[in-house]
Amino acid sequence: MKIGMICYPTHGGSGVVATELGKELAKRGHVVHFISYQLPFRLDRYQQNVFYHEVEMLAYPLFKYPPYTLALVNTIAELAEREQLDILHAHYAIPHSFCAHMAREVMEERGLRVVTTLHGTDITLVGSDPSFNRITRFSIEKSDGITAVSESLRAETYDTFKISKPVRTIYNFVDTKSVFRIPGSRTEVGCPQATCKVLVHVSNFRPVKRLLDVINIFARVRQEMWARLLLVGDGVQRREAQALVEQLGLRKDVLFMGTQDNVVPMLSAADLFLLPSEKESFGLGALEAMACSVPVVATNIGGIPEVVVHGETGYLAPVGDVDAMSRYALEVLSDERKLQRMREAARRRAEDFFGSERIVPQYEEFYQEIINGATDN
Ligand code: GMT
């Protein structure tokens, strides 16, 4: 198949899933064309059957808000025509799915199929906002195939948009052959001793991630044991988080690592991953941590309970319940045998349920069904 993959290039779950999916499909012999405003960060080396097309933008003084979406439509239409694409796969409804439909209109091409993968905030925050509600619904309804990254997001899509089209759940995945715990990584984060526990959080530091809860949980752990917190990422809440770290006197123990292309070395140093989000359709960061044999303490919202099994691969608590999450963190970190058991269970779950060899064929089959015109759920 010839597939156009439209995605965000930056450090966010939807862009990571799109890029990893494209690379996996290319390995299986499909031709994949990525379309974005910059090179997706995980597309960092040449791979056969993978192409990248940057959206060209005309800078013109009249444009107070340069119309990126129109340039994107133009790029998609040109590319789809030239390469005779079979499938346009839009990751994140706004604006990618909408632009894919517009490109199809521009081309007056009825054979090209549009698949939309809903990732989370495109439904729960952005898409449900009145300013985007109509076009999000339009984008979903007009898609030939719609996938959601968890059962929870699928249900929320039906609830929010009352759509008539079937939405298929295809879980996010991780390539467990390349994402695994690298021995010896603890020394690199300055915590070589097993008695020093390493906690990690990876996100874009948006309010929805509740970064301050991460720090407050860590503060309680630190009162009881020698520990270090790695905060990987950046975003609007960084300054507030830095201020809280100062106020709690934790400067020495909390490392702001900044945005990182490769999080595996940091996950490999970790004993526990914290994800106290307010909303989370899946929690790809948690899955990558599990693939590196790291148990997760998280909130029991959205799709997280479909990824993290409470009491087996980590612990779940209500949003904002810092007390409970701190207790769970201490419970697992102070019991070596439990920690080891959970480590193994986390890795096993990543392999057994979310490995790329299990999930990627589900996309291939879905594309094929859509091309054949059979898209029942
Ligand atoms: O919220 C983020 O971290 C970014 C966002 C994205 O689209 O890049 O993540 C969403 O999609 C990820 C990949 O499918 C999911 O793993 C995240 O749970 C989801 N984020 C939220 O629902 C808040």
mmCIF file of C-alpha atoms and ligand atoms in Angstrom:
data_model
loop_
_atom_site.group_PDB
_atom_site.id
_atom_site.type_symbol
_atom_site.label_atom_id
_atom_site.label_comp_id
_atom_site.label_asym_id
_atom_site.label_seq_id
_atom_site.Cartn_x
_atom_site.Cartn_y
_atom_site.Cartn_z
ATOM 1 C CA MET A 1 0.000 0.000 0.000
ATOM 2 C CA LYS A 2 1.005 3.624 -0.471
ATOM 3 C CA ILE A 3 0.234 5.549 2.674
ATOM 4 C CA GLY A 4 0.352 9.258 3.500
ATOM 5 C CA MET A 5 0.938 9.789 7.240
ATOM 6 C CA ILE A 6 -0.059 13.247 8.518
ATOM 7 C CA CYS A 7 1.185 14.020 12.021
ATOM 8 C CA TYR A 8 2.703 16.438 14.481
ATOM 9 C CA PRO A 9 6.500 16.229 14.395
ATOM 10 C CA THR A 10 7.125 17.206 18.006
ATOM 11 C CA HIS A 11 7.555 15.311 21.282
ATOM 12 C CA GLY A 12 3.997 14.200 21.860
ATOM 13 C CA GLY A 13 2.341 10.815 21.878
ATOM 14 C CA SER A 14 0.416 11.193 18.635
ATOM 15 C CA GLY A 15 3.518 12.086 16.626
ATOM 16 C CA VAL A 16 5.461 9.217 18.179
ATOM 17 C CA VAL A 17 2.725 6.690 17.383
ATOM 18 C CA ALA A 18 2.403 7.968 13.789
ATOM 19 C CA THR A 19 6.155 7.832 13.214
ATOM 20 C CA GLU A 20 6.667 4.419 14.753
ATOM 21 C CA LEU A 21 3.681 3.058 12.835
ATOM 22 C CA GLY A 22 5.015 4.448 9.547
ATOM 23 C CA LYS A 23 8.447 2.923 10.159
ATOM 24 C CA GLU A 24 6.935 -0.460 11.019
ATOM 25 C CA LEU A 25 4.702 -0.408 7.921
ATOM 26 C CA ALA A 26 7.702 0.482 5.756
ATOM 27 C CA LYS A 27 9.592 -2.527 7.168
ATOM 28 C CA ARG A 28 6.658 -4.661 6.047
ATOM 29 C CA GLY A 29 7.034 -3.388 2.459
ATOM 30 C CA HIS A 30 4.506 -0.541 2.345
ATOM 31 C CA VAL A 31 5.566 2.869 1.069
ATOM 32 C CA VAL A 32 5.026 5.589 3.659
ATOM 33 C CA HIS A 33 5.069 9.339 3.028
ATOM 34 C CA PHE A 34 5.168 11.561 6.133
ATOM 35 C CA ILE A 35 3.706 15.045 5.838
ATOM 36 C CA SER A 36 4.410 17.634 8.533
ATOM 37 C CA TYR A 37 5.853 21.102 9.147
ATOM 38 C CA GLN A 38 9.176 19.672 10.280
ATOM 39 C CA LEU A 39 10.902 16.302 10.337
ATOM 40 C CA PRO A 40 9.208 14.124 13.001
ATOM 41 C CA PHE A 41 11.861 13.703 15.690
ATOM 42 C CA ARG A 42 11.688 9.894 15.654
ATOM 43 C CA LEU A 43 12.374 9.869 11.901
ATOM 44 C CA ASP A 44 16.011 10.360 12.639
ATOM 45 C CA ARG A 45 17.649 8.045 10.121
ATOM 46 C CA TYR A 46 17.221 6.847 6.576
ATOM 47 C CA GLN A 47 14.925 3.906 6.128
ATOM 48 C CA GLN A 48 13.878 2.207 2.927
ATOM 49 C CA ASN A 49 10.271 3.005 1.820
ATOM 50 C CA VAL A 50 10.037 6.067 4.080
ATOM 51 C CA PHE A 51 9.750 9.579 2.646
ATOM 52 C CA TYR A 52 9.254 12.951 4.250
ATOM 53 C CA HIS A 53 7.497 15.979 2.772
ATOM 54 C CA GLU A 54 7.726 19.310 4.516
ATOM 55 C CA VAL A 55 4.759 21.648 4.185
ATOM 56 C CA GLU A 56 5.904 24.740 2.315
ATOM 57 C CA MET A 57 4.714 28.024 3.755
ATOM 58 C CA LEU A 58 4.603 31.305 1.874
ATOM 59 C CA ALA A 59 5.493 34.223 4.153
ATOM 60 C CA TYR A 60 3.366 37.161 3.055
ATOM 61 C CA PRO A 61 2.833 40.395 5.045
ATOM 62 C CA LEU A 62 -0.947 40.238 4.644
ATOM 63 C CA PHE A 63 -1.136 37.078 6.716
ATOM 64 C CA LYS A 64 -1.416 37.976 10.384
ATOM 65 C CA TYR A 65 -2.000 34.262 11.017
ATOM 66 C CA PRO A 66 -0.111 32.367 8.286
ATOM 67 C CA PRO A 67 -2.599 29.775 6.963
ATOM 68 C CA TYR A 68 -0.629 26.601 7.714
ATOM 69 C CA THR A 69 -3.650 24.383 7.305
ATOM 70 C CA LEU A 70 -4.227 25.563 3.729
ATOM 71 C CA ALA A 71 -0.600 24.924 2.858
ATOM 72 C CA LEU A 72 -0.980 21.471 4.426
ATOM 73 C CA VAL A 73 -4.054 20.764 2.273
ATOM 74 C CA ASN A 74 -2.114 21.829 -0.797
ATOM 75 C CA THR A 75 0.855 19.581 0.091
ATOM 76 C CA ILE A 76 -1.385 16.578 0.766
ATOM 77 C CA ALA A 77 -3.324 17.040 -2.492
ATOM 78 C CA GLU A 78 -0.180 17.377 -4.611
ATOM 79 C CA LEU A 79 1.493 14.405 -2.971
ATOM 80 C CA ALA A 80 -1.551 12.130 -3.069
ATOM 81 C CA GLU A 81 -1.998 12.822 -6.771
ATOM 82 C CA ARG A 82 1.661 12.445 -7.686
ATOM 83 C CA GLU A 83 2.279 9.285 -5.634
ATOM 84 C CA GLN A 84 -1.165 7.783 -6.211
ATOM 85 C CA LEU A 85 -1.655 7.195 -2.495
ATOM 86 C CA ASP A 86 -4.155 4.553 -1.374
ATOM 87 C CA ILE A 87 -4.597 5.786 2.199
ATOM 88 C CA LEU A 88 -4.240 9.098 3.990
ATOM 89 C CA HIS A 89 -3.793 8.412 7.684
ATOM 90 C CA ALA A 90 -4.386 11.501 9.814
ATOM 91 C CA HIS A 91 -3.117 11.402 13.391
ATOM 92 C CA TYR A 92 -5.080 13.802 15.604
ATOM 93 C CA ALA A 93 -8.359 15.164 14.305
ATOM 94 C CA ILE A 94 -7.433 18.855 14.357
ATOM 95 C CA PRO A 95 -6.272 19.950 11.854
ATOM 96 C CA HIS A 96 -4.906 16.789 10.230
ATOM 97 C CA SER A 97 -8.084 14.854 9.600
ATOM 98 C CA PHE A 98 -9.936 17.968 8.485
ATOM 99 C CA CYS A 99 -7.085 18.844 6.083
ATOM 100 C CA ALA A 100 -7.084 15.321 4.647
ATOM 101 C CA HIS A 101 -10.782 15.719 3.761
ATOM 102 C CA MET A 102 -10.169 19.133 2.252
ATOM 103 C CA ALA A 103 -7.315 17.729 0.154
ATOM 104 C CA ARG A 104 -9.639 15.071 -1.160
ATOM 105 C CA GLU A 105 -12.121 17.791 -2.151
ATOM 106 C CA VAL A 106 -9.384 19.761 -3.893
ATOM 107 C CA MET A 107 -8.288 16.679 -5.836
ATOM 108 C CA GLU A 108 -11.852 15.696 -6.682
ATOM 109 C CA GLU A 109 -10.559 12.198 -6.048
ATOM 110 C CA ARG A 110 -13.070 9.711 -4.718
ATOM 111 C CA GLY A 111 -10.801 6.646 -4.526
ATOM 112 C CA LEU A 112 -8.417 7.943 -1.880
ATOM 113 C CA ARG A 113 -9.355 6.684 1.615
ATOM 114 C CA VAL A 114 -9.000 8.767 4.763
ATOM 115 C CA VAL A 115 -8.287 7.073 8.091
ATOM 116 C CA THR A 116 -8.329 9.161 11.270
ATOM 117 C CA THR A 117 -6.713 8.085 14.516
ATOM 118 C CA LEU A 118 -8.052 9.892 17.554
ATOM 119 C CA HIS A 119 -5.383 10.293 20.200
ATOM 120 C CA GLY A 120 -7.048 11.916 23.186
ATOM 121 C CA THR A 121 -6.994 15.649 23.632
ATOM 122 C CA ASP A 122 -8.302 16.035 20.061
ATOM 123 C CA ILE A 123 -11.555 14.666 21.549
ATOM 124 C CA THR A 124 -11.403 15.408 25.270
ATOM 125 C CA LEU A 125 -10.041 18.974 25.265
ATOM 126 C CA VAL A 126 -9.643 20.514 21.822
ATOM 127 C CA GLY A 127 -12.368 18.769 19.841
ATOM 128 C CA SER A 128 -15.031 19.117 22.491
ATOM 129 C CA ASP A 129 -14.370 22.860 22.828
ATOM 130 C CA PRO A 130 -17.112 24.867 21.038
ATOM 131 C CA SER A 131 -14.466 26.532 18.850
ATOM 132 C CA PHE A 132 -13.586 23.198 17.205
ATOM 133 C CA ASN A 133 -16.572 20.987 17.918
ATOM 134 C CA ARG A 134 -18.243 21.201 14.490
ATOM 135 C CA ILE A 135 -15.159 20.519 12.414
ATOM 136 C CA THR A 136 -14.046 17.696 14.697
ATOM 137 C CA ARG A 137 -17.402 15.992 14.281
ATOM 138 C CA PHE A 138 -17.265 16.626 10.520
ATOM 139 C CA SER A 139 -13.750 15.133 10.306
ATOM 140 C CA ILE A 140 -14.801 12.001 12.154
ATOM 141 C CA GLU A 141 -18.040 11.511 10.234
ATOM 142 C CA LYS A 142 -16.341 11.951 6.860
ATOM 143 C CA SER A 143 -13.517 9.507 7.585
ATOM 144 C CA ASP A 144 -13.588 6.123 5.852
ATOM 145 C CA GLY A 145 -12.082 4.595 8.965
ATOM 146 C CA ILE A 146 -11.724 5.881 12.516
ATOM 147 C CA THR A 147 -9.552 4.427 15.243
ATOM 148 C CA ALA A 148 -9.161 5.364 18.897
ATOM 149 C CA VAL A 149 -6.136 4.462 21.000
ATOM 150 C CA SER A 150 -8.187 2.965 23.865
ATOM 151 C CA GLU A 151 -11.664 1.693 24.688
ATOM 152 C CA SER A 152 -12.060 4.659 26.991
ATOM 153 C CA LEU A 153 -11.385 7.155 24.196
ATOM 154 C CA ARG A 154 -13.665 5.239 21.859
ATOM 155 C CA ALA A 155 -16.517 5.508 24.399
ATOM 156 C CA GLU A 156 -15.796 9.173 25.006
ATOM 157 C CA THR A 157 -15.895 9.854 21.259
ATOM 158 C CA TYR A 158 -19.378 8.342 21.005
ATOM 159 C CA ASP A 159 -20.516 10.248 24.103
ATOM 160 C CA THR A 160 -19.144 13.595 23.017
ATOM 161 C CA PHE A 161 -19.991 13.547 19.340
ATOM 162 C CA LYS A 162 -22.932 11.148 19.094
ATOM 163 C CA ILE A 163 -21.479 9.973 15.787
ATOM 164 C CA SER A 164 -23.036 7.284 13.635
ATOM 165 C CA LYS A 165 -19.761 5.807 12.326
ATOM 166 C CA PRO A 166 -18.008 2.839 13.953
ATOM 167 C CA VAL A 167 -14.802 3.635 15.806
ATOM 168 C CA ARG A 168 -12.286 0.814 16.157
ATOM 169 C CA THR A 169 -9.953 0.575 19.117
ATOM 170 C CA ILE A 170 -6.364 -0.079 18.102
ATOM 171 C CA TYR A 171 -4.075 0.288 21.079
ATOM 172 C CA ASN A 172 -0.806 2.152 20.985
ATOM 173 C CA PHE A 173 2.267 -0.020 20.801
ATOM 174 C CA VAL A 174 5.948 -0.195 21.583
ATOM 175 C CA ASP A 175 8.721 -1.994 19.753
ATOM 176 C CA THR A 176 9.883 -4.170 22.644
ATOM 177 C CA LYS A 177 12.885 -5.337 20.600
ATOM 178 C CA SER A 178 14.393 -1.853 20.645
ATOM 179 C CA VAL A 179 12.818 -0.438 23.811
ATOM 180 C CA PHE A 180 14.087 -2.350 26.832
ATOM 181 C CA ARG A 181 16.018 -1.715 30.040
ATOM 182 C CA ILE A 182 19.661 -0.858 29.363
ATOM 183 C CA PRO A 183 21.841 -2.143 32.198
ATOM 184 C CA GLY A 184 24.115 0.341 33.942
ATOM 185 C CA SER A 185 21.983 3.437 33.322
ATOM 186 C CA ARG A 186 21.681 4.369 37.016
ATOM 187 C CA THR A 187 25.268 5.602 37.194
ATOM 188 C CA GLU A 188 24.553 8.132 34.447
ATOM 189 C CA VAL A 189 21.835 9.798 36.522
ATOM 190 C CA GLY A 190 24.051 9.934 39.601
ATOM 191 C CA CYS A 191 22.219 7.224 41.515
ATOM 192 C CA PRO A 192 24.346 4.086 41.126
ATOM 193 C CA GLN A 193 23.346 2.525 44.457
ATOM 194 C CA ALA A 194 20.204 0.393 44.542
ATOM 195 C CA THR A 195 19.288 2.065 47.859
ATOM 196 C CA CYS A 196 18.825 5.349 45.995
ATOM 197 C CA LYS A 197 15.454 5.097 44.244
ATOM 198 C CA VAL A 198 14.911 6.824 40.907
ATOM 199 C CA LEU A 199 11.466 8.156 39.990
ATOM 200 C CA VAL A 200 10.730 9.440 36.496
ATOM 201 C CA HIS A 201 8.038 11.515 34.841
ATOM 202 C CA VAL A 202 7.964 12.204 31.084
ATOM 203 C CA SER A 203 5.496 14.646 29.533
ATOM 204 C CA ASN A 204 4.987 17.986 27.843
ATOM 205 C CA PHE A 205 4.420 19.704 31.227
ATOM 206 C CA ARG A 206 0.907 20.836 30.362
ATOM 207 C CA PRO A 207 -1.609 21.413 33.207
ATOM 208 C CA VAL A 208 -3.431 18.202 32.239
ATOM 209 C CA LYS A 209 -0.338 16.220 33.350
ATOM 210 C CA ARG A 210 -0.481 17.634 36.920
ATOM 211 C CA LEU A 211 3.267 18.092 37.214
ATOM 212 C CA LEU A 212 2.909 19.635 40.673
ATOM 213 C CA ASP A 213 1.361 16.377 41.889
ATOM 214 C CA VAL A 214 4.452 14.573 40.581
ATOM 215 C CA ILE A 215 6.655 16.807 42.723
ATOM 216 C CA ASN A 216 4.429 16.521 45.795
ATOM 217 C CA ILE A 217 4.396 12.714 45.525
ATOM 218 C CA PHE A 218 8.169 12.726 45.229
ATOM 219 C CA ALA A 219 8.504 15.030 48.248
ATOM 220 C CA ARG A 220 6.638 12.477 50.399
ATOM 221 C CA VAL A 221 8.818 9.632 49.106
ATOM 222 C CA ARG A 222 11.955 11.655 49.750
ATOM 223 C CA GLN A 223 10.955 12.137 53.386
ATOM 224 C CA GLU A 224 11.146 8.368 53.832
ATOM 225 C CA MET A 225 14.037 7.304 51.627
ATOM 226 C CA TRP A 226 16.988 8.358 49.535
ATOM 227 C CA ALA A 227 15.565 9.135 46.105
ATOM 228 C CA ARG A 228 15.899 11.223 42.997
ATOM 229 C CA LEU A 229 13.289 12.508 40.527
ATOM 230 C CA LEU A 230 13.975 12.915 36.808
ATOM 231 C CA LEU A 231 11.564 15.295 35.074
ATOM 232 C CA VAL A 232 11.857 14.741 31.338
ATOM 233 C CA GLY A 233 10.176 17.226 29.009
ATOM 234 C CA ASP A 234 9.281 20.881 28.989
ATOM 235 C CA GLY A 235 6.227 23.085 28.763
ATOM 236 C CA VAL A 236 4.119 25.791 30.324
ATOM 237 C CA GLN A 237 4.303 24.406 33.862
ATOM 238 C CA ARG A 238 8.090 24.171 34.089
ATOM 239 C CA ARG A 239 8.640 27.448 35.967
ATOM 240 C CA GLU A 240 5.881 26.710 38.453
ATOM 241 C CA ALA A 241 7.376 23.262 38.974
ATOM 242 C CA GLN A 242 10.850 24.712 39.506
ATOM 243 C CA ALA A 243 9.424 27.132 42.076
ATOM 244 C CA LEU A 244 7.753 24.278 43.966
ATOM 245 C CA VAL A 245 10.973 22.260 43.949
ATOM 246 C CA GLU A 246 12.806 25.258 45.473
ATOM 247 C CA GLN A 247 10.094 25.851 48.035
ATOM 248 C CA LEU A 248 10.237 22.215 49.154
ATOM 249 C CA GLY A 249 14.029 22.313 49.362
ATOM 250 C CA LEU A 250 14.406 19.562 46.760
ATOM 251 C CA ARG A 251 16.745 21.229 44.304
ATOM 252 C CA LYS A 252 19.482 18.608 44.793
ATOM 253 C CA ASP A 253 17.114 15.696 44.265
ATOM 254 C CA VAL A 254 15.050 16.818 41.285
ATOM 255 C CA LEU A 255 16.659 16.941 37.869
ATOM 256 C CA PHE A 256 14.958 18.883 35.077
ATOM 257 C CA MET A 257 16.260 16.956 32.077
ATOM 258 C CA GLY A 258 14.573 19.060 29.356
ATOM 259 C CA THR A 259 13.018 17.617 26.233
ATOM 260 C CA GLN A 260 14.811 14.429 25.178
ATOM 261 C CA ASP A 261 14.581 12.569 21.878
ATOM 262 C CA ASN A 262 15.521 9.260 23.444
ATOM 263 C CA VAL A 263 14.011 8.564 26.847
ATOM 264 C CA VAL A 264 15.151 4.932 27.102
ATOM 265 C CA PRO A 265 18.370 5.677 29.068
ATOM 266 C CA MET A 266 16.371 7.610 31.679
ATOM 267 C CA LEU A 267 13.633 5.005 31.868
ATOM 268 C CA SER A 268 16.330 2.370 32.237
ATOM 269 C CA ALA A 269 17.596 4.119 35.354
ATOM 270 C CA ALA A 270 14.136 4.272 36.902
ATOM 271 C CA ASP A 271 12.479 2.310 39.692
ATOM 272 C CA LEU A 272 9.096 3.977 39.260
ATOM 273 C CA PHE A 273 7.231 6.033 36.650
ATOM 274 C CA LEU A 274 4.750 8.684 37.844
ATOM 275 C CA LEU A 275 1.770 9.717 35.702
ATOM 276 C CA PRO A 276 -0.826 11.542 37.845
ATOM 277 C CA SER A 277 -2.669 13.057 34.816
ATOM 278 C CA GLU A 278 -6.107 14.581 34.910
ATOM 279 C CA LYS A 279 -6.898 13.143 31.486
ATOM 280 C CA GLU A 280 -4.995 10.473 29.584
ATOM 281 C CA SER A 281 -6.481 8.522 26.714
ATOM 282 C CA PHE A 282 -3.709 5.928 26.817
ATOM 283 C CA GLY A 283 -0.427 7.052 28.398
ATOM 284 C CA LEU A 284 2.253 6.112 25.890
ATOM 285 C CA GLY A 285 4.966 7.268 28.303
ATOM 286 C CA ALA A 286 3.726 4.708 30.830
ATOM 287 C CA LEU A 287 3.860 1.948 28.211
ATOM 288 C CA GLU A 288 7.427 2.858 27.227
ATOM 289 C CA ALA A 289 8.350 2.796 30.923
ATOM 290 C CA MET A 290 6.787 -0.651 31.295
ATOM 291 C CA ALA A 291 8.772 -1.871 28.287
ATOM 292 C CA CYS A 292 11.866 -0.758 30.253
ATOM 293 C CA SER A 293 10.676 -2.831 33.229
ATOM 294 C CA VAL A 294 9.445 0.157 35.225
ATOM 295 C CA PRO A 295 6.199 -0.106 37.238
ATOM 296 C CA VAL A 296 3.825 2.867 37.103
ATOM 297 C CA VAL A 297 1.927 4.856 39.729
ATOM 298 C CA ALA A 298 -0.807 6.784 37.934
ATOM 299 C CA THR A 299 -4.363 8.038 38.056
ATOM 300 C CA ASN A 300 -7.226 5.688 37.308
ATOM 301 C CA ILE A 301 -8.696 7.822 34.530
ATOM 302 C CA GLY A 302 -9.209 7.526 30.760
ATOM 303 C CA GLY A 303 -7.309 4.692 29.142
ATOM 304 C CA ILE A 304 -4.683 4.282 31.860
ATOM 305 C CA PRO A 305 -6.414 1.276 33.524
ATOM 306 C CA GLU A 306 -6.311 -0.485 30.124
ATOM 307 C CA VAL A 307 -2.516 -0.156 30.151
ATOM 308 C CA VAL A 308 -1.509 -0.353 33.819
ATOM 309 C CA VAL A 309 -2.970 -3.218 35.856
ATOM 310 C CA HIS A 310 -3.564 -2.067 39.426
ATOM 311 C CA GLY A 311 -1.564 -4.157 41.889
ATOM 312 C CA GLU A 312 0.270 -6.016 39.129
ATOM 313 C CA THR A 313 2.211 -3.599 36.924
ATOM 314 C CA GLY A 314 1.725 -0.579 39.152
ATOM 315 C CA TYR A 315 -0.913 1.226 41.175
ATOM 316 C CA LEU A 316 -3.797 3.539 40.295
ATOM 317 C CA ALA A 317 -5.527 6.217 42.374
ATOM 318 C CA PRO A 318 -8.072 9.017 41.801
ATOM 319 C CA VAL A 319 -6.959 12.298 40.207
ATOM 320 C CA GLY A 320 -5.388 14.606 42.789
ATOM 321 C CA ASP A 321 -5.072 11.928 45.466
ATOM 322 C CA VAL A 322 -1.430 12.673 46.218
ATOM 323 C CA ASP A 323 -1.718 10.829 49.552
ATOM 324 C CA ALA A 324 -2.726 7.555 47.928
ATOM 325 C CA MET A 325 -0.180 7.818 45.124
ATOM 326 C CA SER A 326 2.603 8.585 47.634
ATOM 327 C CA ARG A 327 1.597 5.587 49.747
ATOM 328 C CA TYR A 328 1.628 3.332 46.694
ATOM 329 C CA ALA A 329 5.000 4.684 45.598
ATOM 330 C CA LEU A 330 6.469 4.018 49.038
ATOM 331 C CA GLU A 331 4.874 0.576 49.170
ATOM 332 C CA VAL A 332 6.549 -0.592 45.989
ATOM 333 C CA LEU A 333 9.859 1.223 46.503
ATOM 334 C CA SER A 334 10.422 -0.086 50.010
ATOM 335 C CA ASP A 335 9.830 -3.733 49.185
ATOM 336 C CA GLU A 336 12.568 -5.093 46.864
ATOM 337 C CA ARG A 337 10.690 -8.316 46.137
ATOM 338 C CA LYS A 338 7.495 -6.534 45.223
ATOM 339 C CA LEU A 339 9.441 -4.077 43.078
ATOM 340 C CA GLN A 340 11.118 -6.920 41.221
ATOM 341 C CA ARG A 341 7.791 -8.705 40.703
ATOM 342 C CA MET A 342 6.176 -5.558 39.339
ATOM 343 C CA ARG A 343 9.145 -4.838 37.088
ATOM 344 C CA GLU A 344 8.833 -8.239 35.472
ATOM 345 C CA ALA A 345 5.046 -7.970 35.192
ATOM 346 C CA ALA A 346 5.333 -4.516 33.591
ATOM 347 C CA ARG A 347 7.726 -5.734 30.923
ATOM 348 C CA ARG A 348 5.612 -8.856 30.294
ATOM 349 C CA ARG A 349 2.445 -6.790 29.830
ATOM 350 C CA ALA A 350 4.181 -4.463 27.361
ATOM 351 C CA GLU A 351 5.385 -7.483 25.376
ATOM 352 C CA ASP A 352 2.206 -9.559 25.520
ATOM 353 C CA PHE A 353 -0.404 -6.873 24.888
ATOM 354 C CA PHE A 354 1.240 -3.860 23.284
ATOM 355 C CA GLY A 355 4.154 -5.158 21.199
ATOM 356 C CA SER A 356 4.396 -3.777 17.653
ATOM 357 C CA GLU A 357 4.145 -7.256 16.122
ATOM 358 C CA ARG A 358 0.706 -7.590 17.716
ATOM 359 C CA ILE A 359 -0.678 -4.102 16.998
ATOM 360 C CA VAL A 360 0.777 -3.056 13.614
ATOM 361 C CA PRO A 361 -1.000 -5.883 11.689
ATOM 362 C CA GLN A 362 -4.273 -4.527 13.099
ATOM 363 C CA TYR A 363 -3.639 -1.277 11.219
ATOM 364 C CA GLU A 364 -2.686 -3.171 8.053
ATOM 365 C CA GLU A 365 -5.909 -5.191 8.221
ATOM 366 C CA PHE A 366 -7.935 -2.057 8.914
ATOM 367 C CA TYR A 367 -6.476 -0.285 5.862
ATOM 368 C CA GLN A 368 -7.195 -3.306 3.714
ATOM 369 C CA GLU A 369 -10.804 -3.505 4.907
ATOM 370 C CA ILE A 370 -11.254 0.158 4.103
ATOM 371 C CA ILE A 371 -9.761 -0.194 0.652
ATOM 372 C CA ASN A 372 -12.065 -3.183 0.072
ATOM 373 C CA GLY A 373 -15.003 -1.108 1.282
ATOM 374 C CA ALA A 374 -15.802 -3.258 4.316
ATOM 375 C CA THR A 375 -15.491 -1.035 7.367
ATOM 376 C CA ASP A 376 -17.912 -2.585 9.817
ATOM 377 C CA ASN A 377 -16.608 -2.664 13.327
HETATM 378 O O1 GMT B 1 -1.066 14.754 25.873
HETATM 379 C C1 GMT B 1 -0.027 14.397 25.364
HETATM 380 O O2 GMT B 1 0.899 13.916 25.978
HETATM 381 C C2 GMT B 1 0.158 14.551 23.895
HETATM 382 C C3 GMT B 1 -0.934 13.872 23.168
HETATM 383 C C4 GMT B 1 -0.642 13.841 21.713
HETATM 384 O O3 GMT B 1 -1.575 13.721 20.959
HETATM 385 O O4 GMT B 1 0.476 13.969 21.245
HETATM 386 O O5 GMT B 1 -1.119 12.591 23.760
HETATM 387 C C5 GMT B 1 -2.308 11.880 23.549
HETATM 388 O O6 GMT B 1 -1.990 10.864 22.613
HETATM 389 C C6 GMT B 1 -1.074 9.867 23.078
HETATM 390 C C7 GMT B 1 -0.786 8.896 21.945
HETATM 391 O O7 GMT B 1 -1.913 8.248 21.499
HETATM 392 C C8 GMT B 1 -1.659 9.168 24.301
HETATM 393 O O8 GMT B 1 -0.761 8.197 24.767
HETATM 394 C C9 GMT B 1 -1.913 10.215 25.400
HETATM 395 O O9 GMT B 1 -2.542 9.566 26.482
HETATM 396 C C10 GMT B 1 -2.811 11.314 24.868
HETATM 397 N N1 GMT B 1 -2.883 12.393 25.869
HETATM 398 C C11 GMT B 1 -4.002 12.667 26.554
HETATM 399 O O10 GMT B 1 -5.045 12.068 26.407
HETATM 400 C C12 GMT B 1 -3.893 13.778 27.543
#
